[in-house]
Amino acid sequence: MASKIVMSSKTVKTSDEILCEGELEKRSDSLFQVWKKKRCVLTPDRLRLFSGKTSPAKELFFHSILKVDCVEHTSKYVYFTIVTNYYKEIDFRCTVKSCWNAAITMALIDFQNRRALQDFPRYRYQRSESETPSEPGEQSALGP
């Protein structure tokens, strides 16, 4: 199954927008660690993994992902690991042509950038409040 990758540069993104859809393989946590094919849907805020047609999707939300590590390239596969905020590692592999690792990485960076921009006004306000002089005529250590 071929992957469809569509990266857009819209400022506002909804969780219903599909950035990439296709097949990805996830290594199981079982003793034998077999690779299981999953149908995946990448949106601006999460990666959905479907095992079958009737089972509900497992979701990896970007707010709980720390990073995507590329582990190895072979002639057939790209092996990569998604590391969660709690340092749980989830191993995946995809065909070289599908570029799932790049699509997930770019979507994660875009999510983190949007989140930083949302937090910036709050950070600026908190910082300016902490720098205001408490006594009349007192100056901040950072400015005149």
C-alpha positions in Angstrom: 0.0 0.0 0.0 1.5 3.3 -1.0 1.6 6.2 1.4 0.1 9.5 0.5 2.0 12.5 1.9 0.6 16.0 1.8 2.4 18.6 3.8 0.8 22.0 4.0 1.9 25.4 5.3 -1.4 26.5 6.8 -1.2 28.5 10.0 -4.3 26.9 11.6 -4.6 23.2 11.4 -7.4 20.9 12.6 -7.0 17.5 14.0 -9.2 16.1 11.2 -6.8 17.2 8.5 -4.8 14.2 7.1 -1.1 14.8 6.5 -0.2 11.3 5.6 -2.0 8.0 5.3 -0.7 4.5 4.6 1.1 1.4 6.0 3.7 1.4 8.7 5.1 -1.5 10.7 5.3 -1.5 14.5 7.5 -3.8 16.5 5.5 -5.6 19.2 6.4 -5.5 22.9 6.0 -9.3 23.1 8.9 -11.7 23.8 9.4 -12.4 20.1 9.2 -8.7 19.0 7.6 -9.4 15.6 6.8 -6.6 13.2 3.0 -6.0 12.7 1.6 -4.0 9.8 -0.6 -1.1 10.8 -2.7 1.2 8.8 -1.7 4.7 9.9 -3.2 8.2 9.7 -1.0 11.2 10.5 -2.8 14.5 11.5 -1.3 17.7 12.8 -1.7 16.6 16.4 -1.4 12.8 16.5 -0.5 9.5 14.8 -3.4 7.0 14.7 -2.6 3.3 14.4 -5.2 0.8 13.2 -4.7 -2.9 13.6 -7.9 -4.1 11.9 -11.1 -2.8 10.4 -13.1 -3.3 13.6 -10.6 -2.5 16.4 -10.4 1.1 17.7 -7.3 3.1 16.8 -4.4 3.6 19.1 -3.4 7.2 19.2 0.0 8.8 19.9 -0.6 12.5 20.6 2.2 14.8 19.8 2.0 16.5 23.2 3.2 13.2 24.7 6.0 12.7 22.2 9.5 13.9 22.9 11.3 13.1 19.7 11.6 10.8 16.7 15.0 9.0 16.3 16.1 7.6 13.0 17.9 4.4 13.9 18.9 2.7 10.7 18.6 2.8 6.9 18.7 -0.4 4.9 18.1 -0.9 1.2 14.5 -1.8 1.9 13.5 -0.2 5.3 14.0 2.9 7.5 13.9 1.9 11.2 12.9 4.7 13.6 11.9 5.1 17.2 9.3 7.4 18.7 10.3 8.4 22.2 7.5 9.6 24.6 7.8 12.2 27.4 8.1 9.2 29.8 11.0 7.8 27.7 9.0 4.9 26.4 10.4 3.8 23.1 8.1 2.6 20.3 9.9 1.0 17.3 8.7 1.4 13.7 9.9 0.6 10.3 8.7 1.8 6.9 9.8 1.3 3.3 12.4 3.7 2.1 10.0 5.2 -0.5 7.2 5.9 2.0 9.1 8.5 4.1 7.0 8.0 7.2 9.8 8.9 9.5 10.2 12.3 7.8 6.5 13.0 7.7 6.1 12.2 11.4 9.2 14.3 12.3 8.0 17.3 10.3 4.5 17.1 11.8 6.0 16.9 15.3 8.2 19.9 14.7 5.2 21.8 13.3 3.1 20.9 16.4 5.9 22.0 18.7 6.4 25.3 16.9 2.6 26.0 17.0 2.6 25.2 20.7 5.6 27.5 21.4 3.9 30.4 19.5 0.7 29.8 21.7 2.8 29.9 24.9 4.9 32.9 23.8 2.5 35.7 24.8 2.0 34.1 28.2 5.7 33.8 28.7 6.3 37.4 27.7 3.6 38.6 30.1 5.0 36.6 33.0 8.5 37.8 32.2 7.5 41.5 32.0 5.7 41.2 35.4 8.7 39.7 37.1 10.9 42.5 35.8 8.8 45.5 37.0 10.4 47.4 39.8 8.7 46.9 43.2 9.8 50.3 44.6 9.4 53.7 42.8 12.7 54.6 41.2 14.1 51.1 41.4 15.5 49.8 38.2 15.4 46.3 36.7 18.7 44.4 36.5 18.1 43.9 32.8 17.4 47.4 31.7 18.0 51.1 32.5 
